[in-house]
Coordinates of N, CA and C in Angstrom, one line a residue:
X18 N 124.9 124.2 76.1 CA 124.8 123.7 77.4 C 123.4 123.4 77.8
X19 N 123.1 122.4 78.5 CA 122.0 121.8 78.6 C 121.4 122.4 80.1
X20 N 119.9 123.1 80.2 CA 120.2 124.0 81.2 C 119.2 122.3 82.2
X21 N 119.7 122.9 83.9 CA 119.5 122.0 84.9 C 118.0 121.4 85.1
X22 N 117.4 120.4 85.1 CA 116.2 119.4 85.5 C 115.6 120.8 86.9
X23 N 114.4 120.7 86.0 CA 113.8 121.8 87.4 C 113.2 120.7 88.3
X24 N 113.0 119.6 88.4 CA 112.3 118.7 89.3 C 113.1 117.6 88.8
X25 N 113.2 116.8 90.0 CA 114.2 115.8 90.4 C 113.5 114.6 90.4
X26 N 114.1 113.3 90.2 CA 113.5 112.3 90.1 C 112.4 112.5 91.2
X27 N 112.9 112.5 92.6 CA 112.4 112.0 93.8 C 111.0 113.0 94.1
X28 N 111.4 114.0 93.3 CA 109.8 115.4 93.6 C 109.1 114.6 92.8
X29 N 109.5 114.1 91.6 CA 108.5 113.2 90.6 C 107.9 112.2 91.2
X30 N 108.6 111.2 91.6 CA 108.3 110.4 92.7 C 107.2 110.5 93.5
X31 N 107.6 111.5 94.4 CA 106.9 112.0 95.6 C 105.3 111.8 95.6
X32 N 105.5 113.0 94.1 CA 104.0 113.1 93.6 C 103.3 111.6 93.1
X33 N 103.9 111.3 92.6 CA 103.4 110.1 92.1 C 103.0 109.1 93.2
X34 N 103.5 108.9 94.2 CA 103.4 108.3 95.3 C 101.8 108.7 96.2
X35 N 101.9 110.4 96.1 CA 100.6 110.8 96.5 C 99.5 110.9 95.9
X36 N 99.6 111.2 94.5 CA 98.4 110.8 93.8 C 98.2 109.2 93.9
X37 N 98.8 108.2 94.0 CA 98.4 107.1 94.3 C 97.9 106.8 95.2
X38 N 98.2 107.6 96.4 CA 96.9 107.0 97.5 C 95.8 107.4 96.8
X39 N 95.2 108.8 96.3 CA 94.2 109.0 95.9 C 94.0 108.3 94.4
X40 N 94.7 108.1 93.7 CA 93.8 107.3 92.2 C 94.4 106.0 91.8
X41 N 95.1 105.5 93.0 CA 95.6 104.1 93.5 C 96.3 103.7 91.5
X42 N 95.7 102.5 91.0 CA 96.5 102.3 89.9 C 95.7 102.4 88.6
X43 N 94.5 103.7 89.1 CA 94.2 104.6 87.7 C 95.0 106.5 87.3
X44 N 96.2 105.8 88.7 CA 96.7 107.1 88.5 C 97.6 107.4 86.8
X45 N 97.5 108.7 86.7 CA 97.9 109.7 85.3 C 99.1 110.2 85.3
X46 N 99.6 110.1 84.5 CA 100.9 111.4 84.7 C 100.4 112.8 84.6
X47 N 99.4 112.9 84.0 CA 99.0 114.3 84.4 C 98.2 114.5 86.2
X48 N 98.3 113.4 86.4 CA 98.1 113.7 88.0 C 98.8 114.1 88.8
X49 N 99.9 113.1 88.3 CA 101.6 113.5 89.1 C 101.9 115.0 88.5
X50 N 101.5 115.7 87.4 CA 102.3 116.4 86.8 C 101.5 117.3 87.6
X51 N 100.2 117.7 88.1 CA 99.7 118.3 88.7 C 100.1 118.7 90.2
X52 N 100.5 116.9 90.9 CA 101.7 117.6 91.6 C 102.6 118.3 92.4
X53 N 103.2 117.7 91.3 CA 104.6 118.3 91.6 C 104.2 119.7 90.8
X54 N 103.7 119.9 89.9 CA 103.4 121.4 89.3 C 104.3 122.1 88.1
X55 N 104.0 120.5 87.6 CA 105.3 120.7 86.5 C 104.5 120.0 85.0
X56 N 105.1 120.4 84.0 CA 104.5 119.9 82.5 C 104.4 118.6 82.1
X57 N 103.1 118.1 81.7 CA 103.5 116.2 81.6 C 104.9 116.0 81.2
X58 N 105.3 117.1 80.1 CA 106.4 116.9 79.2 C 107.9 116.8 79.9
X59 N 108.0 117.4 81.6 CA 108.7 117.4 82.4 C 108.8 115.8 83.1
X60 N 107.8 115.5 83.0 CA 107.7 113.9 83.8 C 108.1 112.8 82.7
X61 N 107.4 113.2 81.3 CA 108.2 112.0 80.4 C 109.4 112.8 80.1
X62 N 110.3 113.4 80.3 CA 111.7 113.7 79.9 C 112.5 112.8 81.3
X63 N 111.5 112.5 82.1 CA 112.7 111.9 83.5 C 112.3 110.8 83.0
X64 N 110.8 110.2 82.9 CA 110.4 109.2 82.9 C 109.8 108.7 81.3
X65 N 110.2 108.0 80.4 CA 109.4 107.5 79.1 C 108.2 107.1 78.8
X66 N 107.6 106.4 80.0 CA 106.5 106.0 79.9 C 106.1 105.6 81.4
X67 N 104.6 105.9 81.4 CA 103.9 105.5 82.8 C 104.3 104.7 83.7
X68 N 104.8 103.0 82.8 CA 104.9 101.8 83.8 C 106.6 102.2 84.2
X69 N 107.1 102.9 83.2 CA 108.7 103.5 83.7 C 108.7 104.4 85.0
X70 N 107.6 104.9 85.0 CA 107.5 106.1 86.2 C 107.0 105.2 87.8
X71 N 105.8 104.5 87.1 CA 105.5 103.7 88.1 C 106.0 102.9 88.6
X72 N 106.8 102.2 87.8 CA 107.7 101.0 88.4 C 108.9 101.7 89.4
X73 N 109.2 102.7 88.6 CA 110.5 103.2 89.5 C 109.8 103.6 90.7
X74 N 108.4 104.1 91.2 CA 107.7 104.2 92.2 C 107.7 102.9 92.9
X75 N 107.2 101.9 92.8 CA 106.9 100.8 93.1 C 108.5 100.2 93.8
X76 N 109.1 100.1 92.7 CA 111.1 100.2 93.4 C 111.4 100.6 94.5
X77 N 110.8 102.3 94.4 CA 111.8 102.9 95.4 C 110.9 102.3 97.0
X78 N 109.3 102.2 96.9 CA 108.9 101.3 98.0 C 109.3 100.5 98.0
X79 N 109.4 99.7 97.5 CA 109.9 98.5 97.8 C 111.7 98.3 98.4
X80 N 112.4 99.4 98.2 CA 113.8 99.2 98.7 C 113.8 100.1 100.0
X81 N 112.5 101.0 100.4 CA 112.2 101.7 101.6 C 112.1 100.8 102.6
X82 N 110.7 99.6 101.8 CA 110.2 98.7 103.0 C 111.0 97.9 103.4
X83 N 112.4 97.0 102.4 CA 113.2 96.4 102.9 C 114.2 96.8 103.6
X84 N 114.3 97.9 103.9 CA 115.5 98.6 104.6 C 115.1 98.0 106.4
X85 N 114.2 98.3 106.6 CA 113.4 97.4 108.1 C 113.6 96.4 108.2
X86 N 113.8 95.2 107.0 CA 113.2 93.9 107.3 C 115.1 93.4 107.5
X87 N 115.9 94.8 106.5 CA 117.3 94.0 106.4 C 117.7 94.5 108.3
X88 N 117.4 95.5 108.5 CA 117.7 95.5 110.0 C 117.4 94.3 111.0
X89 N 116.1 94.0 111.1 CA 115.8 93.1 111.5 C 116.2 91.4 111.5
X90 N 116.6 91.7 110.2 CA 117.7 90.5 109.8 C 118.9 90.5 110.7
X91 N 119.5 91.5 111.3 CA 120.7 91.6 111.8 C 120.5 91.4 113.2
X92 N 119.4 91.3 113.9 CA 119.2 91.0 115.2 C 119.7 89.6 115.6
X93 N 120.9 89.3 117.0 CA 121.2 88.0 116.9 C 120.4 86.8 117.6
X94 N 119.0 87.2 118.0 CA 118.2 86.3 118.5 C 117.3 85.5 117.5
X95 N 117.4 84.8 116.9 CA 116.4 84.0 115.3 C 114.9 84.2 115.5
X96 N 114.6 84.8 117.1 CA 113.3 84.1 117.4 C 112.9 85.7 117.3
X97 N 113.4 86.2 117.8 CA 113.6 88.0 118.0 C 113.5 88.6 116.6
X98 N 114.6 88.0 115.8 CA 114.5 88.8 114.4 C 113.5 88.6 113.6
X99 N 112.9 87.4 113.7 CA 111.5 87.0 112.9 C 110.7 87.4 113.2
X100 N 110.3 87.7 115.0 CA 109.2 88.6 115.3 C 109.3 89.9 115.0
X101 N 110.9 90.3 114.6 CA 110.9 92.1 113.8 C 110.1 92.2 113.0
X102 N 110.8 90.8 112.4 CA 110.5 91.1 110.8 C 108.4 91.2 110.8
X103 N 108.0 90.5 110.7 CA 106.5 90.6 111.5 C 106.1 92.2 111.8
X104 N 106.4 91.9 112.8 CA 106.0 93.0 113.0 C 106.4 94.3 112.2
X105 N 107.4 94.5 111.2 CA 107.9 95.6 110.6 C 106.5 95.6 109.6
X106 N 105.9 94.9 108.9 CA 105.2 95.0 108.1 C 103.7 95.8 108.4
X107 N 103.3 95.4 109.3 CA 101.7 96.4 109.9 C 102.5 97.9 110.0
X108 N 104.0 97.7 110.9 CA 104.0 99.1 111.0 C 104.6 100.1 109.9
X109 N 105.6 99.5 109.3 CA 105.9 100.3 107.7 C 105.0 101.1 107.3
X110 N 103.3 99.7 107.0 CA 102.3 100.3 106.3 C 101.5 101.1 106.5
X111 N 101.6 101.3 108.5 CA 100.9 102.2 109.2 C 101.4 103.7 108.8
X112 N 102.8 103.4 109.0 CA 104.0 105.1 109.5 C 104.0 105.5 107.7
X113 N 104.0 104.5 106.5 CA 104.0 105.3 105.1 C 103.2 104.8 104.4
X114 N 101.8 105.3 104.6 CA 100.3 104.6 103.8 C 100.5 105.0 102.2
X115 N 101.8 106.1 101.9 CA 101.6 106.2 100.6 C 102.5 105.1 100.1
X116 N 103.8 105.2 100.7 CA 104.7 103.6 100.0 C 104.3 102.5 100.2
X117 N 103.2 102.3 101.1 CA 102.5 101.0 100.7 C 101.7 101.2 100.0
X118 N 100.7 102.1 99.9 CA 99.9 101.8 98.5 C 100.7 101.3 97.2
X119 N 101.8 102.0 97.2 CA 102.4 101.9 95.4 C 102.9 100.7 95.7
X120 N 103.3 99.9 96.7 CA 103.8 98.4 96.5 C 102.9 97.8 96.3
X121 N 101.3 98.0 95.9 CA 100.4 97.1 95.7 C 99.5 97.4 94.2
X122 N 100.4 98.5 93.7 CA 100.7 98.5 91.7 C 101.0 97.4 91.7
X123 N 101.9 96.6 91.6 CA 102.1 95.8 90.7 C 102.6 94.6 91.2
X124 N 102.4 93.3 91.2 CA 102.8 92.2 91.3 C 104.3 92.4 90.3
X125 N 105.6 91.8 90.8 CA 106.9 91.9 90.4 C 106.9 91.3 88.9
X126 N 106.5 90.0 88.8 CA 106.7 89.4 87.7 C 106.3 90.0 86.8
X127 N 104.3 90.8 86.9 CA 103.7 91.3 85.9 C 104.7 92.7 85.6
X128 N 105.3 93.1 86.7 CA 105.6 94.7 86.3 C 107.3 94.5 85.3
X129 N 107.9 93.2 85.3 CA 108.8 92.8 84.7 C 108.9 93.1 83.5
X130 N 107.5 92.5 82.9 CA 107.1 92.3 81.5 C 106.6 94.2 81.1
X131 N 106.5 94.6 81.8 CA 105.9 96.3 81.2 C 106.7 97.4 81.3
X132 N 108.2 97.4 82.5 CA 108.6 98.3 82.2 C 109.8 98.3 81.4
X133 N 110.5 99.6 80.9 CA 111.5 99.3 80.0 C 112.7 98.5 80.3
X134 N 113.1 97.5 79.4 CA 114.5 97.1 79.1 C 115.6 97.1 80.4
X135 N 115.9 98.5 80.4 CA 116.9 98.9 81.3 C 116.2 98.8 82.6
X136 N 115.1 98.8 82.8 CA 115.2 98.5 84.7 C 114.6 97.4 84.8
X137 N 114.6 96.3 84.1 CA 114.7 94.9 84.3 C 115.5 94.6 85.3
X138 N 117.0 94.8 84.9 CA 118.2 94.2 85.8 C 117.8 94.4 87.3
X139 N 117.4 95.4 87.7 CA 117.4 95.8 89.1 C 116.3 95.4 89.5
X140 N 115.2 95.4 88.7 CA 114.1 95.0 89.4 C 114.1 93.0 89.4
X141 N 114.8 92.8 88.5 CA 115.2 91.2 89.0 C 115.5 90.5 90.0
X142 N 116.0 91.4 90.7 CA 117.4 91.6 92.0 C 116.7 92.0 92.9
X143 N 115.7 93.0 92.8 CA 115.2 93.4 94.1 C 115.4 92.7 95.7
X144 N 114.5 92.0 95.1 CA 114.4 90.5 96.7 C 116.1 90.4 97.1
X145 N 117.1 90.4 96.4 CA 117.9 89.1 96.4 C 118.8 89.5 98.3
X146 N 119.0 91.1 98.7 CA 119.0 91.2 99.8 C 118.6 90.4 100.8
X147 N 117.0 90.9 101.3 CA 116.0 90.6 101.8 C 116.4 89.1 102.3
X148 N 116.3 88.2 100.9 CA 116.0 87.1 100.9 C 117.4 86.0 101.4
X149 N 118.3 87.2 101.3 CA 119.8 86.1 101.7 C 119.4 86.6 103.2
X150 N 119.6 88.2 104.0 CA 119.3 87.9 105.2 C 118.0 87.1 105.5
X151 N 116.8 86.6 105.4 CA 116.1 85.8 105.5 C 116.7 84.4 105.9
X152 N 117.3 83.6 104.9 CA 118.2 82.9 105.2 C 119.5 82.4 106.1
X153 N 119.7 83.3 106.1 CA 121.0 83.4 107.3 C 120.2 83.1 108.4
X154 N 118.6 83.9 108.9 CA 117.9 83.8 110.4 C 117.8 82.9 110.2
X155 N 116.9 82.3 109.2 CA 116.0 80.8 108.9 C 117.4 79.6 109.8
X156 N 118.6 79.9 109.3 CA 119.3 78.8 109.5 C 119.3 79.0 111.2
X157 N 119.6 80.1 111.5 CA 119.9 80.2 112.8 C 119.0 79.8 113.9
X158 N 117.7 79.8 113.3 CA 116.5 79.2 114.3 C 116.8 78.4 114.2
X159 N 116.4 77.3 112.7 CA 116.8 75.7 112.9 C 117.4 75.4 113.0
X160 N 119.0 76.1 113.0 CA 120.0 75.5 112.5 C 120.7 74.5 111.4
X161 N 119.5 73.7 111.1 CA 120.1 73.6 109.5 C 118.9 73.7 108.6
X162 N 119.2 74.5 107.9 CA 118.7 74.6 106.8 C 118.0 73.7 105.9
X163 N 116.5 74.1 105.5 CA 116.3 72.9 104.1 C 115.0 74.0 103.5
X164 N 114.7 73.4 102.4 CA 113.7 74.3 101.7 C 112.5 74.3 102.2
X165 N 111.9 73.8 103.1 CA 111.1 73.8 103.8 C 110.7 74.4 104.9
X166 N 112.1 74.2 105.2 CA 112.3 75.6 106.7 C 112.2 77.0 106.0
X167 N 112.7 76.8 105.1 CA 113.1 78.5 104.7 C 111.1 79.0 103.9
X168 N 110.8 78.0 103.2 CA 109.3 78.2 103.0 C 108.6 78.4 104.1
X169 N 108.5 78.1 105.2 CA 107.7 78.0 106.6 C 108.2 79.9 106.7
X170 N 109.9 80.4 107.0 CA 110.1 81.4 107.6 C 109.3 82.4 106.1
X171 N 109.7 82.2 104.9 CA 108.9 83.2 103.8 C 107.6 83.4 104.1
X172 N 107.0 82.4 104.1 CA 105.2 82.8 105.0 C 105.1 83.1 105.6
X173 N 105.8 82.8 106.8 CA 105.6 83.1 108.3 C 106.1 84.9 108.2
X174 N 107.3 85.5 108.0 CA 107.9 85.8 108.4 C 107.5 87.4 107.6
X175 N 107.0 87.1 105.9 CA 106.5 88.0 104.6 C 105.1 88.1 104.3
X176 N 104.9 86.8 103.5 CA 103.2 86.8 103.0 C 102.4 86.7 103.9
X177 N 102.6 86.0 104.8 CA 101.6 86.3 106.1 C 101.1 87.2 106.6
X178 N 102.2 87.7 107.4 CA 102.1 89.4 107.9 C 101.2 90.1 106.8
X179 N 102.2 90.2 105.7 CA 101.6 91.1 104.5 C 100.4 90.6 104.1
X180 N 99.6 89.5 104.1 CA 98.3 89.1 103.6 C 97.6 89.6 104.7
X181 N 97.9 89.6 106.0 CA 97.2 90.0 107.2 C 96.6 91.4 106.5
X182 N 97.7 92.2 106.2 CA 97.9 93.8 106.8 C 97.1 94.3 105.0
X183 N 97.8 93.4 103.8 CA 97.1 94.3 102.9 C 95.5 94.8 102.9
X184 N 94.7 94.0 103.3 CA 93.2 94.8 102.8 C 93.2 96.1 103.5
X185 N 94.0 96.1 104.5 CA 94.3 97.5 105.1 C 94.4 98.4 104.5
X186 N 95.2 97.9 103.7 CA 96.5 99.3 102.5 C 95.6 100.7 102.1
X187 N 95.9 101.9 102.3 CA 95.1 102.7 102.0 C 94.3 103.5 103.3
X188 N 93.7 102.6 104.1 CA 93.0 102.8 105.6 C 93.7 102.9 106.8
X189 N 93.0 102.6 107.9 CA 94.0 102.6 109.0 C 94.3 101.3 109.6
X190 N 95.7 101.2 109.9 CA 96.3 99.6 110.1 C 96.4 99.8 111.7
X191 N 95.4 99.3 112.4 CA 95.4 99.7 113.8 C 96.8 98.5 114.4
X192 N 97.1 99.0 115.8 CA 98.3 99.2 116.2 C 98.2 97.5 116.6
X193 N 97.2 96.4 116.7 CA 97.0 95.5 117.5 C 97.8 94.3 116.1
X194 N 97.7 94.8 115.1 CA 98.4 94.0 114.0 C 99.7 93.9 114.3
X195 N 100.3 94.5 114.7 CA 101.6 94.4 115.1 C 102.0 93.1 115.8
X196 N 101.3 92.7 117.0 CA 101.1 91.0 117.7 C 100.4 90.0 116.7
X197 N 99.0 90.9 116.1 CA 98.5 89.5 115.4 C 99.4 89.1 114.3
X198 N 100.5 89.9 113.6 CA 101.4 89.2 112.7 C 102.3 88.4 113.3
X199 N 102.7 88.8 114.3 CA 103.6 88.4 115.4 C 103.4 87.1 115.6
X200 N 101.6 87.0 116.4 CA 101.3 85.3 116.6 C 101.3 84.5 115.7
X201 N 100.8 84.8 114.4 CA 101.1 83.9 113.2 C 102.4 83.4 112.8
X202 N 103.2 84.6 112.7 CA 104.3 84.2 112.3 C 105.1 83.0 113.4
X203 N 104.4 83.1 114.6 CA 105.5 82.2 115.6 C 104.5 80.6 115.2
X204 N 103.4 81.0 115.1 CA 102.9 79.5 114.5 C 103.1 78.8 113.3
X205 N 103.2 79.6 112.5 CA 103.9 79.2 111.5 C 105.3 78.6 111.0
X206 N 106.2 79.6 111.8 CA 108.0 78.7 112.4 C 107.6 77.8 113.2
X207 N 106.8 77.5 114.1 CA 106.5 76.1 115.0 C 106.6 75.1 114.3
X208 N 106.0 74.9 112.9 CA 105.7 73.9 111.9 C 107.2 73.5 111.7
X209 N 108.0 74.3 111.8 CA 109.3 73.7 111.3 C 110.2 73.2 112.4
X210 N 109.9 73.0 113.9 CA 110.8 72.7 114.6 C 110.5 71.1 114.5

């Protein structure tokens, strides 16, 4: 009988998450293993390798941060939910400076190519949430739909904000980002009326 996992993914996690504010993406598994307070040999028996540990870090931010943006999506005013969404991104990064640090490991595509096999699938899929509610608002502002509209609301609505807010990452994201993503993002859907 196989005796019980003394530390759990998410303790693994945790740590990993916090040595990353501090050793950002020269963090170690012996940093994490330090920790959580557990044996490197404890971290590669959950995890196989670094980019397997880190990417599932990187994951679980990333399905934290989209949990806001899918709320936001559900708001029934188009003009309302896009200024959520906006605005969710300064403050996400404010209220959890360690889950946004580890969303800025790795660019998706590069982290595709490094971690194992098996968490390809999910990490492929990530967006695909996110990006259908996106869609659904996008139409509702314009009402119809075209790839242009929906490019205006991705900028406006994601990279914007988030280009605003990253040099922040790490520091403090003072409270006034919250409107200045907000104003961009409404000038930027302007472009599409």
């Amino acid at each position: 009988m196989a005796r019980p996992a003394k530390y759990t993914a998410d303790q693994i996690l945790d740590a990993a998450r916090d040595a990353t504010v501090v050793h950002w993406r020269d963090t170690t598994i012996t940093h994490v293993a330090k920790r959580v307070g557990a044996p490197v040999g404890s971290i590669y028996h959950r995890f196989p390798s670094r980019d397997a540990l880190f990417g599932s870090l990187w994951a679980r931010s990333i399905r934290r941060f989209h949990e806001g943006l899918v709320v936001a999506a559900e708001i029934e005013d188009p003009v309302a939910s896009m200024a959520a969404m906006a605005r969710h991104i300064p403050q996400f990064c404010r209220e959890n400076p360690g889950e946004a640090k580890a969303m800025t490991l790795y660019r998706l595509p590069d982290l595709l190519q490094k971690v194992p096999v098996e968490q390809r699938a999910e990490l492929a899929t990530i967006n695909d949430d996110v990006d259908a509610g996106l869609r659904r608002v996008t139409a509702r502002r314009y009402v119809r739909l075209t790839d242009q509209r929906y490019r205006l609301a991705l900028v406006g609505t994601r990279q914007c904000p988030y280009g605003l807010v990253r040099p922040l990452i790490g520091g403090d994201v003072p409270r006034e980002f919250d409107e200045i993503c907000v104003a961009a993002t409404e000038g930027i859907l302007a472009l599409g009326d």
